[in-house]
Amino acid sequence: MAAAGAATPMGAAPMVGLLYDDRMCAHATPDGEKHPENPERLRAIRRKLDAEGIASRCVDLKAKEAKEKYIASVHTPNHIKLIRDISSKDYDYRRNKTASKFNSIYFNEGSSESAFLAAGSVIEVAEKVAAGELSSAIALVRPPGHHAEHDEPMGFCLFNNVAIAANYLLNERPDLGINKILIVDWDVHHGNGTQKMFYSDPRVLFFSVHRFDYGSFYPCEVDAAHCFVGEGAGEGYNINVPWEHGKCGDADYVAAWDHVLLPIAEAFDPDIILLSAGFDAAMGDPLGGCCITPDGYALLLTKLLGFAKGRIVMALEGGYNLKSIANSVCVCAKVLLGDNFTYNSPRMQPFESTWKVIQMVRNELKAYWPVLSSKLPDNVPLRSTPSYIEPYASSGSESDVEDVSELPDAISSANVIQVEDDVLSAHITMLKLDEDNLATKNNSSDSVQAQDDGPVAASTRIYDVTFTWRLTLSKVYVWYASFGSNMWKPRFLCYIEGGKVNGMRISCFGSHDTSPPRGTMWRTVPHRLFFGRSSTPAWGTGGVAFLNPEINYNAESYVCMYKITLEQFNDVLFQENSLVKDNSEDGKLESPSSPLIGLSEIESVSSNKALHLEPIKGSWYSNVLYLGEEDGLPILTMTCSSAAVARHKSGELPLAPPSETYSATLIKGLVEGKQLDANEAASYISSAAARSL
């Protein structure tokens, strides 16, 4: 055995490990239905490596199942138990129903073994490369891993294989001297799971380059944006390069390498590189819509070999065109084996949008990595950004696209990607990205039209393409204080996740950011609770809850406070005030293109104790009240204006008790929140409804 961490001796042929185990092909769709993440992905790669004589030049490795204690370094016990048991007979009649609870996941009788083998395989090769037994290695594993979250599978991924291996090297094998790990994720989708697992860990530099499309590309999470750079001790160690559209190819990725990744990698000086090697940004991939050639992947990998003494572990992630994934892995294997490599490309011109994204990333990170403070080169030839890009490429997994020589204009072309409706529909369904999950900004006007009725009905989620303010407000937290039906948490989550609870007639749209509240607490406030209006679309006949905006120290009303982002608070405001509308002509949603409450408004409401929202002054909940602070964060609620209270007093607007279903929901909140028992809660509601203003 070579000394731990030893590099390949000068002049010696690299020892490249190749791990392939057909047992990982047992994970498949339950009834054999077609799916992009299928066993043929591994077999196609292996056939190509055998045919090219590559496999015989590598050190053959077999998979070992990961021990649960190592998986537990990144996943919860319940998550591990689910994956361990999902293939057992106990799940035979509920396996599909269980899978349906997760985002883009399927299970069968072979899923458990495959998942444990995939995680164990990446541990196995990473350990051998770190110990110096191998110079580098390729782990052909499935199911993939980078979408898997701490507590649930997601996006075809069951366990986060690369994250498990990284934790193993850092925490279980200190003798190997691996103190700093660079994780490079070049899969076309953001490595959301991996990012979260190391977001505050400065020992891991995480780099993800991915399609973002302003938040509309899977996994459709805001934290794939460039401004999410880590937190605490890990601040500055999370790097996202988010493409604004498809068609990005070799030139775009090389630019990201040369102007972002490589300068930071040199400063970071990693001990080993773990590569989340998804090949769905390859030309012809049915899900990615990007245009990296096999030679492009080889060039990116060649540039990484200059770091960590060439100790690179490639772990397969996505990639769903059988020919492109096989060709790309084959070329990468040749690079690791030391074969001479010459890059052949017609033209190397990144998009204008690529240059803009790179500049934004550098500006965001230069405070942490001074090497990025230098000015980008001037007069770089750039391609025009496509004016319209479909979200997915049209090629199926049997595409004839093999290499750049067959598509000489692939690098410079800016043509629209054509998508057949049935192909697009199938892929969107697989990734839960149907059009109902997206919305557009209000194209008619940036102003908000007030409505006379309560919240409108819809079952789809908000997506506002005016993204700049969302990026900013997604990092700012407030306490939202509810005094009405939102006191019952399942009801409040409808405003975040979409949907409805029992008793509601219509569904909520949900927030763009569906993350649950970071905290919940209760308190009482010196404002009078009353019930006004005569009916609502959600609850039918009866009044809905309001707080009198005027302070009354003889009054005491219960509020349930949720710690949410200011972006989410705006989405609740939008929904409470009927500002999100279903455009029946195209089936999409329209929502405001700017927030009602931004950072300057937070300062104003904190000083003045209330803020009347003039753009929606005729809406029911147009008055934002400041109720103090908790843990240094403002407590905000929304209610009617003082003018509306005067109209209630005069009888112009009716006062009315809540409907039975609405009242029952308020009582559930008070009881489950352990504020009152059922009788006390019913009395509290009845008393508030009976008192005149």
XYZ file of C-alpha atoms in Angstrom, residues 51 183 210 264 430 490:
6
model
C -15.545 -1.673 -25.634
C -16.974 19.042 -3.662
C -26.416 24.442 -12.526
C -10.852 29.792 -5.195
C -41.362 13.066 -13.296
C -51.871 23.099 9.483
